Tab-separated table of C-alpha atoms and ligand atoms in Angstrom:
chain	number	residue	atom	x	y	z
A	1	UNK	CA	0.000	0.000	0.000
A	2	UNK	CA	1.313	3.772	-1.197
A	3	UNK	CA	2.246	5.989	1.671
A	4	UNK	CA	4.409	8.848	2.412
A	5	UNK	CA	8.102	8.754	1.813
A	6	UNK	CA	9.575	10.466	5.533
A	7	UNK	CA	12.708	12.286	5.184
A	8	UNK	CA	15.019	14.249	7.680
A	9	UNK	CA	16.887	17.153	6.833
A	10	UNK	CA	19.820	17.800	8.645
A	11	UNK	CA	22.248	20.340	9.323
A	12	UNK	CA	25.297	18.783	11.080
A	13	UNK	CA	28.197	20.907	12.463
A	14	UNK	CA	29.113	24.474	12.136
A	15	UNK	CA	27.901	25.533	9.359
A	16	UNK	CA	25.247	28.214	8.938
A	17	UNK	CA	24.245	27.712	4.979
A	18	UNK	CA	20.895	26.740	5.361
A	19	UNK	CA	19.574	28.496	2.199
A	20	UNK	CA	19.968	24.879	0.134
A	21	UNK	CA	18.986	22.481	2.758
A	22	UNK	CA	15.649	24.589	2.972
A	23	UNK	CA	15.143	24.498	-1.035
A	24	UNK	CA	15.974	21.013	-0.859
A	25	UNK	CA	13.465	20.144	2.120
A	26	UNK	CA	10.501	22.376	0.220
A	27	UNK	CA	10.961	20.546	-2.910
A	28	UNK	CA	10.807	17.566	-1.139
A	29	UNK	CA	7.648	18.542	0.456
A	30	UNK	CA	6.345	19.558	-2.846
A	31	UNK	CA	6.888	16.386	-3.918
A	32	UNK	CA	4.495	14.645	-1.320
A	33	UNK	CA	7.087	13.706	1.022
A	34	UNK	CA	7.217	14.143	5.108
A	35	UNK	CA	9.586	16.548	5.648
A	36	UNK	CA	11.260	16.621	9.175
A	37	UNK	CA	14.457	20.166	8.943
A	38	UNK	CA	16.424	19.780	12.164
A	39	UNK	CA	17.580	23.354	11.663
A	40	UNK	CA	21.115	24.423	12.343
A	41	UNK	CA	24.477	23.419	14.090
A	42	UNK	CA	22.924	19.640	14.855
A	43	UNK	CA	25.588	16.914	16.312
A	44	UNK	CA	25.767	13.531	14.829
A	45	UNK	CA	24.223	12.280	17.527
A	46	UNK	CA	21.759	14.888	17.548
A	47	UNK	CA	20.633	14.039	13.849
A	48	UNK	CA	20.353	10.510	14.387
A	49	UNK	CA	18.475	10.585	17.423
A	50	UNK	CA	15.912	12.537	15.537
A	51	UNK	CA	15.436	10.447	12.864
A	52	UNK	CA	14.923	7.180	15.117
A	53	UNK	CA	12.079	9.139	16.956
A	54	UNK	CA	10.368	10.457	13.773
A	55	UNK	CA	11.199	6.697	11.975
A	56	UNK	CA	12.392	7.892	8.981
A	57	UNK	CA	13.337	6.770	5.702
A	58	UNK	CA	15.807	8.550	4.488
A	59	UNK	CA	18.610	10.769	6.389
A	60	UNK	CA	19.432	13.797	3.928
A	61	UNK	CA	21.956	15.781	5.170
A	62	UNK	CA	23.551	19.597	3.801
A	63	UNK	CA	27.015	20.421	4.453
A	64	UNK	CA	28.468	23.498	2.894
A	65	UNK	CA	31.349	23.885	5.850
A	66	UNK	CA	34.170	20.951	4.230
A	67	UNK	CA	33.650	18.831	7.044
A	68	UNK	CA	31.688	16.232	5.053
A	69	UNK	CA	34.505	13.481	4.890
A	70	UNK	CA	34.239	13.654	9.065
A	71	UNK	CA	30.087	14.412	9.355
A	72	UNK	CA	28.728	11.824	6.461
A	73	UNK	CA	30.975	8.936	8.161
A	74	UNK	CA	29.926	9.520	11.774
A	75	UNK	CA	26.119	9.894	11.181
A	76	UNK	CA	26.477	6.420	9.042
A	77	UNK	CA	28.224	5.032	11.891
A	78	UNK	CA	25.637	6.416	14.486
A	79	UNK	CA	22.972	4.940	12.059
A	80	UNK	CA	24.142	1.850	12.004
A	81	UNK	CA	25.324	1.175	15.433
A	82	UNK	CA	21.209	2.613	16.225
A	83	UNK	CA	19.651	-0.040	13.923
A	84	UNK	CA	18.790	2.185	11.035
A	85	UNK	CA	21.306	1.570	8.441
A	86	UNK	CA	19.086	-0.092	6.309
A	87	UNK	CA	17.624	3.311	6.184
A	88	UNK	CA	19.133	5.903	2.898
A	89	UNK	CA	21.864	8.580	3.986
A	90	UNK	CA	21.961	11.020	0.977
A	91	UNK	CA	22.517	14.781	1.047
A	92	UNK	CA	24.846	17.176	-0.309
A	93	UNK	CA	26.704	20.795	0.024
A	94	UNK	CA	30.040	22.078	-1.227
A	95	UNK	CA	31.599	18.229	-1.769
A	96	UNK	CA	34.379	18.116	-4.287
A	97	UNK	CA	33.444	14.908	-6.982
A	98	UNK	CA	36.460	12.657	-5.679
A	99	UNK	CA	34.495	12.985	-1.873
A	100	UNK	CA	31.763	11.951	-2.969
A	101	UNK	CA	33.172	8.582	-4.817
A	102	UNK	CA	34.886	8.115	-1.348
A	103	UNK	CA	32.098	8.332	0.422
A	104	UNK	CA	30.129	6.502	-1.758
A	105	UNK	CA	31.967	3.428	-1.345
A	106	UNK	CA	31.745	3.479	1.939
A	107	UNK	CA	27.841	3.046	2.243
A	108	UNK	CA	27.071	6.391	1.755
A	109	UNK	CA	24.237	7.481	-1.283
A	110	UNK	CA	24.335	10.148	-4.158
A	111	UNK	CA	25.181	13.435	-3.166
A	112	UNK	CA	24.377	16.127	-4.781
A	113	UNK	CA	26.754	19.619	-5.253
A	114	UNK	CA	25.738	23.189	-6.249
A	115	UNK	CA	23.560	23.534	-8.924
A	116	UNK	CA	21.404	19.979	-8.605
A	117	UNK	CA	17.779	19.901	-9.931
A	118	UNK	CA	15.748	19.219	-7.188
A	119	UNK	CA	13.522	17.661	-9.344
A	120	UNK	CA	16.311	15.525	-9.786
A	121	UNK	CA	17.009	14.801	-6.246
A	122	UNK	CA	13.197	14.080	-5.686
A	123	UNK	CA	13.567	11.269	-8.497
A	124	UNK	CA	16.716	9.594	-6.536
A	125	UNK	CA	14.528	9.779	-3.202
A	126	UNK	CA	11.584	7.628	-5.315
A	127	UNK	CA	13.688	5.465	-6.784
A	128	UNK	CA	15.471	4.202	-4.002
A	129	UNK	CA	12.311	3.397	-2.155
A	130	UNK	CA	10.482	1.881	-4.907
A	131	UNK	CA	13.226	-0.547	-4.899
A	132	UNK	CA	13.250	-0.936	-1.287
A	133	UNK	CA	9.435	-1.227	-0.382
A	134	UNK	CA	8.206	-1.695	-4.165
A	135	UNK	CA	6.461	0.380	-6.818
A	136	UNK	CA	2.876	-0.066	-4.675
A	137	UNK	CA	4.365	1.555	-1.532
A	138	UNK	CA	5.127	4.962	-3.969
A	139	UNK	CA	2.435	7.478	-3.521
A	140	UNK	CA	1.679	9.580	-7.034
A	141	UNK	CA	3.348	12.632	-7.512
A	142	UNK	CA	0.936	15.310	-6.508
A	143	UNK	CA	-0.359	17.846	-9.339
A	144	UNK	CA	1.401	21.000	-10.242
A	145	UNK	CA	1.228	23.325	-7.444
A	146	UNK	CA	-1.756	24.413	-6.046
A	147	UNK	CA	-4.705	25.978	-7.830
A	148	UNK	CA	-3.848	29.803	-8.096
A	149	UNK	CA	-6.069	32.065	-6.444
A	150	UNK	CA	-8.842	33.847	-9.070
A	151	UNK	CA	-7.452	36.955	-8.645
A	152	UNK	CA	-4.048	36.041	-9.854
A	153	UNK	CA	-4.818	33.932	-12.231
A	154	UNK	CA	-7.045	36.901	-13.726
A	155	UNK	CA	-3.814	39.077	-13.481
A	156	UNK	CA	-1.603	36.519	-15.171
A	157	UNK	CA	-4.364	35.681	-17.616
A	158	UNK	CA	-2.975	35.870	-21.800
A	159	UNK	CA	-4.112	39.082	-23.423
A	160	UNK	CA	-5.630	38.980	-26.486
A	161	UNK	CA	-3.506	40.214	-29.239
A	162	UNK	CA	-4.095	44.404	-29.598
A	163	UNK	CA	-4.288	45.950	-33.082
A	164	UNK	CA	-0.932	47.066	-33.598
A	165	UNK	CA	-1.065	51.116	-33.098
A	166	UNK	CA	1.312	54.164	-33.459
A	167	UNK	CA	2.340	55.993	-30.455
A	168	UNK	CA	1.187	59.266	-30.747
A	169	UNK	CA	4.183	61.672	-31.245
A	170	UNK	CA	5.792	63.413	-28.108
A	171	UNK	CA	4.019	67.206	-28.113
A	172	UNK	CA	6.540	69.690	-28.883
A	173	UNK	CA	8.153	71.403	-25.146
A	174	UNK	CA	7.554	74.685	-26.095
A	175	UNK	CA	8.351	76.593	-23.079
A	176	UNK	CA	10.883	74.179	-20.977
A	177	UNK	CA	13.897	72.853	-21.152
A	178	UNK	CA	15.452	73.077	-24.438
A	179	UNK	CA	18.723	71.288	-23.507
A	180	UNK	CA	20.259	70.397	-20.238
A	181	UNK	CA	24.382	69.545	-19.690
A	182	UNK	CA	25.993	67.775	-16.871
A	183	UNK	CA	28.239	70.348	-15.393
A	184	UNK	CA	30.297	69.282	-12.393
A	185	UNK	CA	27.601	66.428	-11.340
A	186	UNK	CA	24.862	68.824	-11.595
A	187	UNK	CA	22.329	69.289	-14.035
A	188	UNK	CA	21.469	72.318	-15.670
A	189	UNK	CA	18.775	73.023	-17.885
A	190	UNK	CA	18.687	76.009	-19.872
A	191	UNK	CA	15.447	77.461	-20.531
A	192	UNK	CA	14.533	78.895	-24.079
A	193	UNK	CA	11.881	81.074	-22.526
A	194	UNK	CA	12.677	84.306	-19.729
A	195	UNK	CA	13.261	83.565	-16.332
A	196	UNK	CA	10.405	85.199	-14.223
A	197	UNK	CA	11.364	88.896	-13.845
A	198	UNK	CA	12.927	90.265	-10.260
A	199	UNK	CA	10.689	92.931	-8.205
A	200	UNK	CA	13.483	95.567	-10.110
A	201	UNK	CA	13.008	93.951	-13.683
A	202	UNK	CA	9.121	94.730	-13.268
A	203	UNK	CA	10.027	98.379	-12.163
A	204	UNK	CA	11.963	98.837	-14.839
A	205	UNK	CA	9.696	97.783	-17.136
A	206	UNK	CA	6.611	99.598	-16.023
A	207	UNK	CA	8.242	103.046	-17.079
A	208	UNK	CA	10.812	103.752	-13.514
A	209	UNK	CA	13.548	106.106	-15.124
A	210	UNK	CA	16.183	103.476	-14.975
A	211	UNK	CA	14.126	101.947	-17.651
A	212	UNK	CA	15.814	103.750	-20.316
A	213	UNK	CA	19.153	102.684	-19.615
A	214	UNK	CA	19.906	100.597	-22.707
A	215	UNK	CA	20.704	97.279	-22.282
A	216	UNK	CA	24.249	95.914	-22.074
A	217	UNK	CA	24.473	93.811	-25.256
A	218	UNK	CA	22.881	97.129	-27.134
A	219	UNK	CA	25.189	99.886	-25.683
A	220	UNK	CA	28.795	97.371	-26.880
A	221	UNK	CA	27.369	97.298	-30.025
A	222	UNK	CA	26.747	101.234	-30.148
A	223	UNK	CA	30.247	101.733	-28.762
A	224	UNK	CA	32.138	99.515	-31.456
A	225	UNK	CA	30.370	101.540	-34.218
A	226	UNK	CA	31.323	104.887	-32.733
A	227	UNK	CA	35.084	103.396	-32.313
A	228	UNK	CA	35.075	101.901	-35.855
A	229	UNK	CA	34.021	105.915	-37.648
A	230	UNK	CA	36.428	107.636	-34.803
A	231	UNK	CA	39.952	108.832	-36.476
A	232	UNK	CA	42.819	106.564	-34.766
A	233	UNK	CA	43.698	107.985	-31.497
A	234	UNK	CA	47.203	107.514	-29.767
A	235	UNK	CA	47.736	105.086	-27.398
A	236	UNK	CA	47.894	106.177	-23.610
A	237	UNK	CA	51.421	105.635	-23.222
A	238	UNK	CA	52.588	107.625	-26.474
A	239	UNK	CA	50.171	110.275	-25.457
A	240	UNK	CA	51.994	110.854	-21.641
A	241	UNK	CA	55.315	110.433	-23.501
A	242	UNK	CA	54.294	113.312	-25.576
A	243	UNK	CA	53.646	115.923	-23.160
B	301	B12	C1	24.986	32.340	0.179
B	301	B12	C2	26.339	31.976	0.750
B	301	B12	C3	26.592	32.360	2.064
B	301	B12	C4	25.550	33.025	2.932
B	301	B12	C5	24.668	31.927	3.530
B	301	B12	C6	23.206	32.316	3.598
B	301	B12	C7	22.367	31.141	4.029
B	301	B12	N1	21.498	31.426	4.992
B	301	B12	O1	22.455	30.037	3.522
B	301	B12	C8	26.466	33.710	4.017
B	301	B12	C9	26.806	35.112	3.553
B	301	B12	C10	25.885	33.780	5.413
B	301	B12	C11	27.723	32.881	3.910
B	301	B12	C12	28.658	32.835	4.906
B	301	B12	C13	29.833	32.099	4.830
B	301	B12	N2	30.278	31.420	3.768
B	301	B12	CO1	29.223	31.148	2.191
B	301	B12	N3	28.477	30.960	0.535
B	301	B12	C14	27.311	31.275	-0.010
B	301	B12	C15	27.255	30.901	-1.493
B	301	B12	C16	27.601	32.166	-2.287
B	301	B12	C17	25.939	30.340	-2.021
B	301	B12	C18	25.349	29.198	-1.167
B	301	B12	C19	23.878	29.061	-1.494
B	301	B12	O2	23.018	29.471	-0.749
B	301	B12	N4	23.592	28.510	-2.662
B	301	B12	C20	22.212	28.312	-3.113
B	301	B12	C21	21.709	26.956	-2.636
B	301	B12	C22	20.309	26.720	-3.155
B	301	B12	O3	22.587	26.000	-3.178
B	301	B12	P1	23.350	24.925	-2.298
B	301	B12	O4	23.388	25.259	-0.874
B	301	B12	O5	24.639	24.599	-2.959
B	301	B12	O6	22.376	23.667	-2.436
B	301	B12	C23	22.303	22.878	-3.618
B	301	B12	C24	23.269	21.688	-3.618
B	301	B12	O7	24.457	21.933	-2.933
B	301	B12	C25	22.452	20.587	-3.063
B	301	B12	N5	22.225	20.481	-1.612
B	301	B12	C26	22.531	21.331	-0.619
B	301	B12	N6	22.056	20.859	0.556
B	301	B12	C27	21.452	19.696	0.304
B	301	B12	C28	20.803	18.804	1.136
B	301	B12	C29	20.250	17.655	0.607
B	301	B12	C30	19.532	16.739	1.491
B	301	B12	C31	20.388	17.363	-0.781
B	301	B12	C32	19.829	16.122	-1.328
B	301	B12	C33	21.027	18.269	-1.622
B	301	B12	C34	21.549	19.426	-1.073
B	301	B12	O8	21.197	20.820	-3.659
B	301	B12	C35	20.937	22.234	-3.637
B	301	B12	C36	20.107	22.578	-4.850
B	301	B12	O9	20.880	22.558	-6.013
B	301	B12	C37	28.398	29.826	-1.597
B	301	B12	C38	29.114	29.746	-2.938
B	301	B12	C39	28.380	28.853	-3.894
B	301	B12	N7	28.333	29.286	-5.105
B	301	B12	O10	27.872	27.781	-3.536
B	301	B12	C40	29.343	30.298	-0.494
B	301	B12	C41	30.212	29.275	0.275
B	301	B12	C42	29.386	28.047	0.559
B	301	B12	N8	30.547	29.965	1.512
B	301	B12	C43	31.724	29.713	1.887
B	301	B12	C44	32.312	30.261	3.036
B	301	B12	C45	33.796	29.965	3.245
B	301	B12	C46	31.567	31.024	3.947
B	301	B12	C47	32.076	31.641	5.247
B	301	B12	C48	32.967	30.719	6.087
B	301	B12	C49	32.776	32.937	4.866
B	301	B12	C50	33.418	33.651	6.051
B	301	B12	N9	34.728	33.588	6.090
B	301	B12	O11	32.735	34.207	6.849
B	301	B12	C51	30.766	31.992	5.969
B	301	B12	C52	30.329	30.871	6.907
B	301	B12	C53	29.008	31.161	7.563
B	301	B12	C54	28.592	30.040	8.472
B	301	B12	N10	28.079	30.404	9.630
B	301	B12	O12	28.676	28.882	8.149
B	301	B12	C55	32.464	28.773	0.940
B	301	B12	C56	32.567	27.334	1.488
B	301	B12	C57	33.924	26.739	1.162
B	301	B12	C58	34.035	25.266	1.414
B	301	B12	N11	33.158	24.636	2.147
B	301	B12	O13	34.943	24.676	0.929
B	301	B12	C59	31.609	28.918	-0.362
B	301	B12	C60	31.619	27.672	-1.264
B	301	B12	C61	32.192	30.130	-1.107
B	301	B12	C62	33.579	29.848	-1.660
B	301	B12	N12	33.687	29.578	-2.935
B	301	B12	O14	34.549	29.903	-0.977
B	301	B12	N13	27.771	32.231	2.777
C-alpha cells in the first residue's frame, strides 16, 4: 500500500548555509514527502536521534562547511550502530566529486553539489524506495502546485492580441527645457523662454527712469560703431610720452 516517503533534513556541524537544505526540504515537500528540517548546528548524535524518533526513511543531510569526509561517516556510523542503516543517507553541500566517490563506497548514497535539480534529487529519493518497499508503496506525484487564487490567475491571464497602433508623437516642449548639460555632477537646464522677472526687472519695465538705460548687449554694439568711424587715437602711453 502507497504511503508517504519520511525524510530528515539535517544540518550537522558548524555551518550556517541553510539556504539549500531549505530548497531542498521544500521541494521535497512539494513532492508529497514528510519533511522533518532539524535546523542548524545539529551533532551527529543529535541528527540521528531525531530520525529514530520520527522513523524515517531517508537521512538527507547539507554540508556546505568541508567537514563532510568527518560528518557523512559519523552519522552512518551512528545509524548503524542505532539499527537504522538499512535506512538511505543522501545529502549534499560544497563536496568536491572525488568525496563523494569516497564516500560513496563506503555506504554512503548520491550526493548532490551546487547547482542539482531538485527535481532531480526528488527522483533519486523515489527510486530508491520503490526498490526498497516496491512500486505499490510509492504514492503519485501530486499535481502541479496548487490551484492559483482567481485573482491572480485573472492578473496573469494571456491578453488577447491588440491591433498594432502608433504611439502618438511626443508634443513639442515649447516653453521648458530646451537642452540640459551635466556640469560638475549637476544638471542644468537652460530654458529657451525668460526667467520670471525680479521685483526691479518689473520696475523697470513699467516706465521707472532706470528703464531707459539701454541694455548691455545694445550699448557694446553702439560703442564699437562709434570706435570703428572715430579717427585713430594715440595710445595712452605715447600720449603721456608726448607731453
Ligand atoms: C549564500 C552563501 C553564504 C551566505 C549563507 C546564507 C544562508 N542562509 O544560507 C552567508 C553570507 C551567510 C555565507 C557565509 C559564509 N560562507 Co558562504 N556561501 C554562499 C554561497 C555564495 C551560495 C550558497 C547558497 O546558498 N547557494 C544556493 C543553494 C540553493 O545552493 P546549495 O546550498 O549549494 O544547495 C544545492 C546543492 O548543494 C544541493 N544540496 C545542498 N544541501 C542539500 C541537502 C540535501 C539533502 C540534498 C539532497 C542536496 C543538497 O542541492 C541544492 C540545490 O541545487 C556559496 C558559494 C556557492 N556558489 O555555492 C558560499 C560558500 C558556501 N561559503 C563559503 C564560506 C567559506 C563562507 C564563510 C565561512 C565565509 C566567512 N569567512 O565568513 C561563511 C560561513 C558562515 C557560516 N556560519 O557557516 C564557501 C565554502 C567553502 C568550502 N566549504 O569549501 C563557499 C563555497 C564560497 C567559496 N567559494 O569559498 N555564505
Amino acid at each position: 500500500m502507497a504511503r508517504k516517503i519520511r525524510v530528515l533534513v539535517g544540518k550537522p556541524g558548524l555551518d550556517g548555509h541553510d539556504r539549500g537544505a531549505k530548497v531542498v526540504a521544500a521541494a521535497l515537500r512539494d513532492a508529497g514527502m514528510e519533511v522533518i528540517y532539524t535546523g542548524l548546528h545539529q551533532t551527529p548524535e543529535q541528527v540521528v536521534e531525531a530520525a529514530m524518533q520520527e522513523d524515517v526513511d531517508v537521512v538527507a543531510l547539507s554540508i556546505l562547511s568541508g567537514a563532510h569526509m568527518t560528518l557523512f561517516p559519523d552519522v552512518l556510523e551512528l545509524m548503524q550502530q542505532r539499527g537504522i542503516g538499512d535506512r538511505l543517507l543522501t545529502g549534499g553541500g560544497i563536496i568536491p566529486a572525488e568525496d563523494m566517490d569516497t564516500l560513496k563506497r563506503s555506504g554512503v548514497g548520491r550526493l548532490f553539489g551546487p547547482g542539482s535539480s531538485t527535481q532531480d534529487i526528488v527522483h533519486y529519493i523515489r527510486e530508491w524506495f520503490a526498490e526498497k518497499y516496491g512500486r505499490d508503496a510509492l504514492g503519485p506525484l501530486p499535481a502541479a502546485p496548487a490551484r492559483l487564487t482567481a485573482a491572480f490567475e485573472e492578473d496573469h491571464a494571456p491578453k488577447p492580441a491588440r491591433a498594432a497602433t502608433r504611439p502618438e508623437p511626443a508634443k513639442p516642449r515649447a516653453k521648458v527645457a530646451s537642452s540640459s548639460s551635466e556640469a560638475n555632477g549637476r544638471r542644468r537646464v537652460k530654458r529657451a523662454t525668460a526667467p520670471a522677472r525680479t521685483a526691479s526687472q518689473a520696475k523697470r519695465a513699467a516706465g521707472s527712469p532706470r528703464a531707459a538705460k539701454p541694455k548691455r548687449a545694445a550699448a557694446t554694439k553702439r560703442g564699437a560703431k562709434r570706435r570703428a568711424q572715430a579717427p585713430a587715437r594715440p595710445s595712452a602711453k605715447r600720449a603721456t610720452r608726448g607731453r
